[in-house]
Short mmCIF file of C-alpha atoms and ligand atoms in Angstrom, two decimals:
data_model
loop_
_atom_site.label_atom_id
_atom_site.label_comp_id
_atom_site.label_asym_id
_atom_site.label_seq_id
_atom_site.Cartn_x
_atom_site.Cartn_y
_atom_site.Cartn_z
CA MET A 22 11.12 6.14 50.84
CA SER A 23 14.09 3.65 50.93
CA SER A 24 17.52 4.36 52.63
CA SER A 25 19.46 1.56 51.05
CA PRO A 26 21.65 2.74 48.83
CA ARG A 27 19.84 4.22 45.10
CA ILE A 28 21.14 2.06 41.86
CA ALA A 29 20.26 4.08 38.71
CA VAL A 30 20.25 2.24 35.41
CA VAL A 31 20.31 4.49 32.38
CA GLY A 32 18.72 2.53 29.28
CA ALA A 33 16.16 -0.38 29.53
CA GLY A 34 17.15 -2.42 26.38
CA LEU A 35 17.73 -5.89 26.54
CA GLY A 36 21.42 -5.40 28.87
CA GLY A 37 19.70 -2.59 30.80
CA ALA A 38 15.81 -4.08 31.58
CA ALA A 39 18.20 -7.39 32.25
CA THR A 40 20.30 -6.13 34.80
CA ALA A 41 17.56 -3.52 37.13
CA ALA A 42 15.35 -6.98 36.88
CA LEU A 43 18.26 -9.34 38.48
CA LEU A 44 18.87 -6.40 40.70
CA ILE A 45 15.66 -5.86 41.81
CA LYS A 46 15.75 -9.65 42.10
CA GLU A 47 18.25 -8.96 44.85
CA GLY A 48 16.50 -6.97 46.92
CA PHE A 49 18.16 -3.22 45.59
CA ASN A 50 17.12 -0.39 45.60
CA VAL A 51 17.00 0.27 41.13
CA ARG A 52 15.36 2.98 39.05
CA VAL A 53 16.17 2.86 35.38
CA TYR A 54 16.06 5.36 32.76
CA GLU A 55 15.32 5.02 29.05
CA GLN A 56 14.90 7.77 26.95
CA ALA A 57 12.22 5.99 24.22
CA PRO A 58 9.13 7.57 25.63
CA ALA A 59 7.49 4.09 25.93
CA PHE A 60 8.42 0.78 24.79
CA ALA A 61 9.23 0.05 21.27
CA ARG A 62 8.63 -3.53 19.37
CA LEU A 63 11.48 -3.50 16.74
CA GLY A 64 10.55 -5.70 14.25
CA ALA A 65 13.79 -8.39 14.36
CA GLY A 66 14.54 -11.81 15.64
CA ILE A 67 17.21 -12.48 18.04
CA HIS A 68 19.28 -16.20 19.19
CA VAL A 69 18.38 -16.40 22.55
CA GLY A 70 21.08 -18.93 23.72
CA PRO A 71 21.24 -21.31 26.58
CA ASN A 72 23.11 -19.09 28.17
CA VAL A 73 21.33 -16.51 28.47
CA MET A 74 18.06 -18.57 29.33
CA LYS A 75 19.58 -19.48 32.58
CA ILE A 76 19.32 -16.07 33.28
CA LEU A 77 16.10 -15.69 32.33
CA ARG A 78 15.20 -18.15 34.76
CA ARG A 79 16.16 -16.48 37.41
CA ILE A 80 14.38 -13.00 35.86
CA GLY A 81 11.14 -15.48 36.31
CA ILE A 82 10.61 -15.51 32.69
CA GLU A 83 12.33 -18.60 31.02
CA ASP A 84 8.92 -20.30 30.71
CA ALA A 85 6.98 -17.58 29.19
CA LEU A 86 9.86 -16.99 26.58
CA ALA A 87 10.44 -20.88 26.11
CA ALA A 88 6.40 -21.04 24.84
CA GLN A 89 7.08 -18.26 22.45
CA GLY A 90 9.96 -18.53 20.48
CA SER A 91 11.14 -21.40 17.59
CA HIS A 92 13.25 -24.24 19.34
CA PRO A 93 15.82 -25.54 16.73
CA ASP A 94 17.05 -28.94 16.28
CA ALA A 95 20.45 -27.74 14.63
CA TRP A 96 22.35 -24.74 13.44
CA TYR A 97 22.84 -25.06 9.73
CA SER A 98 25.61 -23.53 8.02
CA ARG A 99 24.90 -23.97 4.10
CA HIS A 100 26.32 -23.06 1.02
CA TRP A 101 25.41 -20.01 -0.21
CA GLU A 102 24.70 -22.03 -4.29
CA THR A 103 24.49 -25.13 -3.75
CA GLY A 104 22.75 -25.48 -0.65
CA ASP A 105 24.90 -27.79 0.60
CA ILE A 106 25.68 -28.45 4.90
CA LEU A 107 28.70 -26.64 5.75
CA ALA A 108 27.95 -27.34 9.52
CA ARG A 109 25.49 -29.06 11.89
CA ILE A 110 25.55 -28.23 15.08
CA PRO A 111 23.29 -29.63 17.58
CA LEU A 112 20.76 -27.46 19.34
CA GLY A 113 16.92 -29.19 20.70
CA GLU A 114 17.25 -32.15 23.45
CA TYR A 115 21.42 -31.52 23.14
CA ALA A 116 21.30 -27.75 24.57
CA LEU A 117 18.79 -28.53 27.53
CA LYS A 118 21.01 -31.47 28.41
CA HIS A 119 24.20 -30.59 27.64
CA TYR A 120 24.55 -26.66 28.00
CA GLY A 121 21.17 -26.61 31.44
CA ALA A 122 18.40 -25.02 28.99
CA ALA A 123 16.88 -25.00 25.56
CA TYR A 124 18.21 -22.74 22.92
CA LEU A 125 15.51 -20.75 21.01
CA THR A 126 15.38 -18.04 18.10
CA VAL A 127 12.39 -15.64 19.15
CA HIS A 128 10.79 -12.25 18.24
CA ARG A 129 13.24 -10.02 19.32
CA GLY A 130 10.38 -7.14 20.45
CA ASP A 131 8.50 -10.28 22.55
CA PHE A 132 11.74 -11.19 24.56
CA HIS A 133 12.06 -7.18 25.07
CA GLU A 134 8.23 -6.91 26.45
CA LEU A 135 8.78 -10.07 28.69
CA LEU A 136 11.96 -8.13 30.06
CA VAL A 137 10.31 -4.58 30.87
CA LYS A 138 7.60 -6.54 32.25
CA ALA A 139 9.35 -8.31 34.35
CA LEU A 140 9.88 -5.02 36.04
CA PRO A 141 7.79 -2.89 38.49
CA THR A 142 5.88 0.09 36.53
CA GLU A 143 7.19 3.02 39.37
CA ALA A 144 11.07 1.34 38.44
CA VAL A 145 11.28 2.66 34.97
CA ALA A 146 10.68 6.28 33.65
CA PHE A 147 10.53 6.44 30.30
CA GLY A 148 11.52 9.92 28.33
CA LYS A 149 14.44 10.74 29.99
CA ASN A 150 17.28 11.46 28.02
CA LEU A 151 20.45 11.75 29.53
CA THR A 152 22.34 14.13 28.60
CA ARG A 153 25.10 14.87 31.79
CA VAL A 154 25.83 12.74 34.69
CA GLU A 155 28.27 14.18 36.89
CA ASP A 156 30.33 12.34 39.60
CA ARG A 157 29.93 14.19 42.44
CA GLY A 158 32.13 12.08 45.00
CA HIS A 159 29.62 12.11 47.34
CA ASP A 160 27.07 10.89 44.63
CA VAL A 161 26.29 10.75 40.84
CA LEU A 162 23.78 13.64 39.22
CA MET A 163 22.23 12.91 36.54
CA HIS A 164 20.79 15.68 33.80
CA PHE A 165 18.14 14.74 31.36
CA ALA A 166 16.49 16.61 28.09
CA ASP A 167 13.19 17.36 29.58
CA GLY A 168 15.02 20.04 32.30
CA SER A 169 14.94 17.19 35.03
CA SER A 170 17.50 15.76 37.71
CA GLU A 171 17.94 13.23 39.66
CA SER A 172 20.96 11.85 41.99
CA ALA A 173 21.76 8.04 42.73
CA ASP A 174 24.93 6.20 44.51
CA ILE A 175 26.19 4.69 41.93
CA VAL A 176 25.17 4.98 37.86
CA ILE A 177 25.56 1.44 35.60
CA GLY A 178 25.36 2.72 31.69
CA ALA A 179 23.65 0.25 29.54
CA ASP A 180 23.12 2.78 26.64
CA GLY A 181 24.33 1.42 23.72
CA VAL A 182 26.48 2.17 21.66
CA ASN A 183 26.70 6.02 21.86
CA SER A 184 26.84 5.64 25.43
CA ARG A 185 26.92 9.62 27.50
CA ILE A 186 28.25 7.31 30.65
CA ARG A 187 30.72 5.97 28.48
CA GLU A 188 31.47 9.33 26.77
CA ALA A 189 31.30 11.22 30.98
CA LEU A 190 34.07 8.52 31.79
CA LEU A 191 36.83 8.45 28.65
CA GLY A 192 35.21 10.94 26.30
CA PRO A 193 34.10 11.94 22.94
CA GLU A 194 34.49 9.00 20.65
CA GLU A 195 32.13 7.99 17.55
CA PRO A 196 31.99 3.81 17.10
CA LYS A 197 33.96 2.41 14.40
CA TYR A 198 32.08 1.51 11.25
CA ALA A 199 33.13 -1.98 10.88
CA GLY A 200 32.79 -1.97 7.02
CA TYR A 201 29.43 -4.27 7.16
CA LEU A 202 25.62 -3.83 6.37
CA ALA A 203 22.62 -5.98 8.23
CA HIS A 204 19.58 -5.97 5.93
CA ARG A 205 17.22 -7.23 8.73
CA ALA A 206 13.26 -8.67 7.69
CA VAL A 207 10.09 -10.23 9.68
CA PHE A 208 7.81 -11.95 7.58
CA PRO A 209 4.98 -14.34 7.50
CA THR A 210 6.64 -18.13 6.25
CA PRO A 211 6.47 -18.77 2.52
CA VAL A 212 5.43 -21.54 0.70
CA LEU A 213 7.28 -24.41 -0.14
CA GLU A 214 8.00 -24.55 -4.02
CA ARG A 215 10.32 -27.00 -6.57
CA GLY A 216 13.31 -26.41 -5.88
CA MET A 217 13.33 -25.01 -2.76
CA LEU A 218 15.28 -26.85 -0.02
CA PRO A 219 12.19 -27.29 3.41
CA PHE A 220 13.32 -24.30 5.58
CA ASP A 221 15.92 -25.16 8.49
CA GLN A 222 14.98 -23.53 11.70
CA CYS A 223 18.01 -21.90 11.97
CA VAL A 224 20.05 -21.43 9.00
CA LYS A 225 23.34 -19.32 7.92
CA TRP A 226 23.92 -19.20 4.25
CA TRP A 227 27.43 -18.77 3.84
CA SER A 228 29.77 -17.20 0.43
CA ASP A 229 33.30 -16.29 0.61
CA ASP A 230 32.47 -11.95 1.90
CA ARG A 231 28.59 -11.66 2.75
CA HIS A 232 25.67 -13.93 4.72
CA MET A 233 21.87 -14.08 5.18
CA MET A 234 20.98 -16.34 8.36
CA VAL A 235 17.06 -17.07 8.48
CA TYR A 236 14.65 -18.42 11.37
CA PHE A 237 11.81 -18.93 12.72
CA VAL A 238 10.65 -16.39 15.39
CA THR A 239 7.49 -18.02 16.68
CA GLY A 240 7.07 -21.46 17.85
CA LYS A 241 4.77 -21.94 15.03
CA ALA A 242 6.58 -21.33 12.37
CA ASP A 243 4.72 -18.79 10.74
CA GLU A 244 6.88 -15.82 10.71
CA ILE A 245 10.27 -15.92 9.58
CA TYR A 246 13.48 -13.86 10.02
CA TYR A 247 16.63 -12.87 8.69
CA VAL A 248 19.39 -11.08 9.04
CA THR A 249 22.34 -10.58 6.59
CA GLY A 250 26.38 -9.70 6.87
CA VAL A 251 27.43 -7.61 3.95
CA PRO A 252 30.17 -5.81 3.10
CA ALA A 253 29.81 -2.28 2.02
CA THR A 254 32.35 0.73 2.09
CA HIS A 255 30.80 3.69 3.15
CA TRP A 256 28.12 4.76 5.84
CA ASP A 257 27.37 7.78 7.41
CA LEU A 258 27.18 7.40 11.14
CA LYS A 259 24.22 10.04 11.52
CA ASP A 260 21.67 7.20 10.17
CA ARG A 261 21.54 3.49 12.55
CA TRP A 262 19.16 2.31 10.14
CA LEU A 263 17.92 3.49 6.59
CA GLU A 264 15.17 1.13 4.20
CA SER A 265 16.32 -1.26 1.29
CA SER A 266 14.07 -3.00 -1.13
CA LYS A 267 14.01 -6.08 -2.62
CA ASP A 268 15.57 -4.66 -5.62
CA GLU A 269 18.68 -4.56 -3.40
CA MET A 270 18.44 -7.73 -2.10
CA ARG A 271 18.04 -9.18 -5.40
CA GLU A 272 20.74 -7.19 -6.62
CA THR A 273 23.04 -8.05 -3.07
CA PHE A 274 22.09 -12.13 -3.65
CA ARG A 275 22.24 -13.07 -7.31
CA GLY A 276 23.03 -16.20 -8.16
CA TRP A 277 22.12 -17.69 -4.41
CA HIS A 278 20.14 -20.58 -3.81
CA PRO A 279 16.64 -20.97 -4.40
CA THR A 280 15.35 -21.00 -0.69
CA VAL A 281 17.33 -17.41 -0.16
CA GLN A 282 15.71 -16.04 -3.63
CA ALA A 283 11.86 -17.69 -2.25
CA LEU A 284 13.06 -15.15 1.13
CA ILE A 285 13.60 -12.14 -0.79
CA GLU A 286 10.95 -12.30 -3.46
CA ASN A 287 8.42 -13.18 0.12
CA THR A 288 9.73 -9.91 1.57
CA VAL A 289 7.33 -7.22 2.84
CA GLU A 290 9.76 -4.87 4.20
CA VAL A 291 13.62 -4.66 5.02
CA THR A 292 15.41 -2.58 6.20
CA LYS A 293 19.48 -2.11 6.68
CA TRP A 294 21.80 -1.38 9.62
CA SER A 295 24.69 -0.28 10.71
CA LEU A 296 27.32 -2.45 12.03
CA LEU A 297 29.72 -0.30 14.49
CA GLU A 298 32.13 -1.85 16.96
CA ARG A 299 34.82 0.25 19.39
CA ASP A 300 37.92 -1.61 19.83
CA PRO A 301 38.41 -3.02 24.03
CA LEU A 302 37.98 0.05 26.50
CA PRO A 303 40.98 0.56 28.76
CA LEU A 304 38.69 0.94 31.46
CA TRP A 305 34.97 -0.09 32.11
CA SER A 306 34.23 2.05 35.32
CA ARG A 307 35.55 4.69 37.02
CA GLY A 308 34.30 6.20 40.25
CA ARG A 309 29.81 5.66 41.11
CA MET A 310 29.88 4.72 37.07
CA VAL A 311 30.54 1.23 35.70
CA LEU A 312 29.48 0.24 31.74
CA LEU A 313 27.81 -3.15 30.35
CA GLY A 314 26.21 -4.25 26.64
CA ASP A 315 26.70 -2.22 23.81
CA ALA A 316 28.24 0.56 26.30
CA CYS A 317 31.37 -1.22 26.91
CA HIS A 318 31.98 -3.44 23.74
CA PRO A 319 29.49 -3.01 21.06
CA MET A 320 30.53 -5.56 18.27
CA LYS A 321 29.19 -7.18 14.96
CA PRO A 322 26.09 -9.25 15.44
CA HIS A 323 27.70 -12.08 13.49
CA MET A 324 27.81 -14.54 16.72
CA ALA A 325 24.27 -13.33 17.54
CA GLN A 326 25.70 -13.12 21.06
CA GLY A 327 25.57 -9.14 21.85
CA ALA A 328 22.85 -9.10 23.76
CA ALA A 329 24.23 -12.20 25.71
CA MET A 330 26.86 -10.51 26.05
CA ALA A 331 25.35 -7.86 28.07
CA ILE A 332 23.03 -10.11 29.40
CA GLU A 333 25.74 -11.69 31.03
CA ASP A 334 27.17 -8.46 32.18
CA GLY A 335 24.24 -7.78 33.91
CA ALA A 336 24.24 -10.62 35.95
CA MET A 337 27.61 -10.81 36.51
CA LEU A 338 27.38 -7.03 38.21
CA ALA A 339 24.60 -8.22 40.18
CA ARG A 340 26.46 -10.99 41.66
CA CYS A 341 29.49 -8.68 42.63
CA LEU A 342 27.30 -5.80 43.79
CA LYS A 343 25.80 -8.84 46.24
CA GLU A 344 28.75 -10.49 47.00
CA VAL A 345 30.81 -7.39 47.87
CA GLY A 346 27.82 -4.45 48.68
CA VAL A 347 27.07 -1.14 46.87
CA SER A 348 28.87 0.58 49.18
CA HIS A 349 32.19 -0.85 48.41
CA TYR A 350 31.34 -0.13 44.93
CA GLY A 351 34.65 0.06 43.09
CA ASP A 352 35.52 -3.33 44.65
CA ALA A 353 32.46 -4.70 42.83
CA PHE A 354 32.67 -2.83 39.70
CA ALA A 355 36.64 -4.21 39.56
CA LEU A 356 35.26 -7.80 40.61
CA TYR A 357 33.14 -7.09 37.83
CA GLU A 358 35.39 -6.62 35.06
CA ALA A 359 37.62 -8.94 36.24
CA ASN A 360 35.14 -11.63 35.03
CA ARG A 361 33.55 -10.41 32.14
CA ALA A 362 36.55 -8.26 30.64
CA GLU A 363 37.90 -11.31 28.97
CA ARG A 364 35.24 -13.31 27.98
CA ALA A 365 33.21 -10.19 26.37
CA SER A 366 36.78 -9.15 24.15
CA LYS A 367 37.10 -13.41 23.14
CA VAL A 368 33.44 -13.16 21.66
CA GLN A 369 33.69 -9.55 19.86
CA ARG A 370 37.09 -10.95 18.37
CA ILE A 371 35.12 -14.10 16.61
CA SER A 372 31.88 -12.51 15.65
CA HIS A 373 34.24 -9.91 13.69
CA ASP A 374 36.32 -12.39 12.00
CA ASN A 375 32.52 -13.96 11.54
CA THR A 376 34.12 -17.69 11.51
CA TRP A 377 31.66 -18.79 14.57
CA LEU A 378 29.86 -21.94 13.54
CA ARG A 379 30.70 -21.75 9.77
CA THR A 380 32.16 -24.94 9.99
CA ASN A 381 31.67 -28.45 12.69
CA GLU A 382 33.13 -26.58 16.30
CA ASP A 383 32.07 -27.84 19.70
CA PRO A 384 30.58 -24.82 20.97
CA SER A 385 29.84 -25.34 24.92
CA TRP A 386 32.48 -22.87 26.05
CA CYS A 387 29.73 -20.15 25.19
CA PHE A 388 26.34 -22.16 25.51
CA GLY A 389 27.22 -23.90 28.39
CA TYR A 390 28.35 -20.83 30.61
CA ASP A 391 27.03 -20.03 33.91
CA VAL A 392 27.20 -16.71 34.71
CA PHE A 393 26.02 -17.71 38.19
CA ASP A 394 28.33 -21.01 38.38
CA ILE A 395 31.85 -19.67 37.24
CA GLU A 396 34.26 -19.55 40.11
CA LEU A 397 35.07 -15.59 40.12
CA VAL A 398 38.87 -14.81 39.46
CA THR A 399 40.55 -12.05 41.70
CA PRO A 400 40.81 -8.52 40.25
CA GLN A 401 44.61 -7.57 39.46
CA ALA A 402 46.21 -4.75 41.18
CA ARG A 403 46.23 -1.57 38.60
P1 FAD B 22 20.89 -1.33 23.23
O1 FAD B 22 19.87 -2.59 22.60
O2 FAD B 22 21.55 -0.45 22.63
O3 FAD B 22 19.92 -0.76 24.37
C1 FAD B 22 19.93 0.41 25.30
C2 FAD B 22 18.89 1.61 25.34
O4 FAD B 22 19.85 2.62 26.07
C3 FAD B 22 17.85 2.42 24.31
O5 FAD B 22 17.21 1.15 25.14
C4 FAD B 22 18.18 3.54 24.12
O6 FAD B 22 17.08 3.83 24.22
C5 FAD B 22 19.02 3.63 25.65
N1 FAD B 22 19.27 4.99 25.57
C6 FAD B 22 20.80 4.90 24.40
N2 FAD B 22 20.96 6.71 25.09
C7 FAD B 22 20.13 7.00 26.29
C8 FAD B 22 20.60 8.50 26.83
N3 FAD B 22 20.98 8.94 26.45
N4 FAD B 22 19.44 8.65 28.15
C9 FAD B 22 18.46 7.11 28.25
N5 FAD B 22 18.60 6.03 27.74
C10 FAD B 22 19.13 5.69 26.24
N6 FAD B 22 22.05 -10.23 19.85
C11 FAD B 22 22.98 -11.56 20.13
O7 FAD B 22 22.26 -11.61 21.09
N7 FAD B 22 21.38 -12.38 19.13
C12 FAD B 22 21.51 -11.97 18.19
O8 FAD B 22 20.87 -13.04 17.11
C13 FAD B 22 21.53 -10.44 17.50
N8 FAD B 22 21.91 -10.11 16.58
C14 FAD B 22 21.54 -9.12 15.84
C15 FAD B 22 21.38 -7.99 14.64
C16 FAD B 22 21.70 -7.14 14.55
C17 FAD B 22 21.86 -6.95 12.72
C18 FAD B 22 21.82 -6.34 15.55
C19 FAD B 22 22.31 -4.25 14.30
C20 FAD B 22 22.53 -6.72 16.61
C21 FAD B 22 22.16 -7.79 16.96
N9 FAD B 22 22.74 -8.35 18.35
C22 FAD B 22 22.00 -9.18 18.54
C23 FAD B 22 22.75 -7.10 18.77
C24 FAD B 22 22.73 -6.76 19.87
O9 FAD B 22 21.05 -6.04 19.46
C25 FAD B 22 22.61 -6.27 21.32
O10 FAD B 22 24.37 -6.26 21.61
C26 FAD B 22 22.27 -5.29 22.25
O11 FAD B 22 21.14 -4.88 21.80
C27 FAD B 22 22.47 -4.38 23.37
O12 FAD B 22 22.03 -4.63 24.04
P2 FAD B 22 22.33 -3.31 25.11
O13 FAD B 22 21.05 -3.07 26.46
O14 FAD B 22 23.62 -3.28 25.48
O15 FAD B 22 22.03 -1.66 24.31
#
């Protein structure tokens, strides 16, 4: 058994799995605890920007993901009714050249599976629902719903928007419902008919108060995905998602362009998700515990950068732990927060405002970011 410091990662979502993979690459002694009984393939799409692809390069799965995903030539923004182009943001070759990696859209399940498979089997414990943690000063004791408990030297909370680790640091508090829901559907790409525009590889249709983002999730362009942002006053927080229907979609997008109507008519199954946020947290770590991703800064997905921020967090945390050493965890956590909080808050704010790439703008501060290359700033004394 290894005598090196034990790092526990709670949650094997996109953020937790990427963090664990990076820490293991650096030679750390890591174990991941995931409440789900096994890996589950969520039917959704996801954007993976060059800022994330550079991290996947380190993990060793960049090429495998690039082979599966769609490589859009551009992000288009279009008018909901006329289809007029409001913005065209070059991606494709431009992204490779200017941001240092590809811009992909992929099936979220394929991406998650590659990340989980990058971990040694013995490093992941499924069916471990963390119910309580105790920072005992010399270590942290984790209690699980199955009655077991395990200890670690430091604990990383990558356990999502309802994080137990966040609760241990800051007390119980429900996330805020953002007043918006998101419909999500993946289905075979429809055949083009009269009146429709050819499908853009990646497009966001905008009206004043709602949108529909559409893109392929495979390189073959045989599966297409849409995700919406629609205002809705009430949502019962006990439901993370609910079934939706074509009728609801027809009603919600009445009068929209024929291309959008065709997507709705060809939908096989559609669900709707609550969009949740939190105000920036007053602290990201205390004692031997630290937060990342949605546990720390959940946001509306309107910039398509939520998972990206979780993965960037994990990469920065791994960098800081390597630089400072696990035994100086307090300094490493402070360095991590100092180098992540501003960027994560900025992305949270733009996602909230839902302005990203609606008109032509330069996204290089976001896509060009390289977490391994930026100069680290020193934490301010508290
Ligand atoms: P999660 O993915 O929530 O993972 C948390 C993990 O912790 C889960 O596996 C969970 O089972 C586990 N867990 C929770 N509690 C416990 C416990 N007590 N014990 C053990 N395990 C536990 N982001 C993008 O970058 N691009 C996109 O295109 C995009 N589109 C989105 C569309 C929608 C509609 C939504 C809602 C979000 C979207 N996001 C997107 C955001 C993204 O999904 C999240 O920001 C991202 O999943 C956060 O990753 P995470 O690892 O922090 O948390």
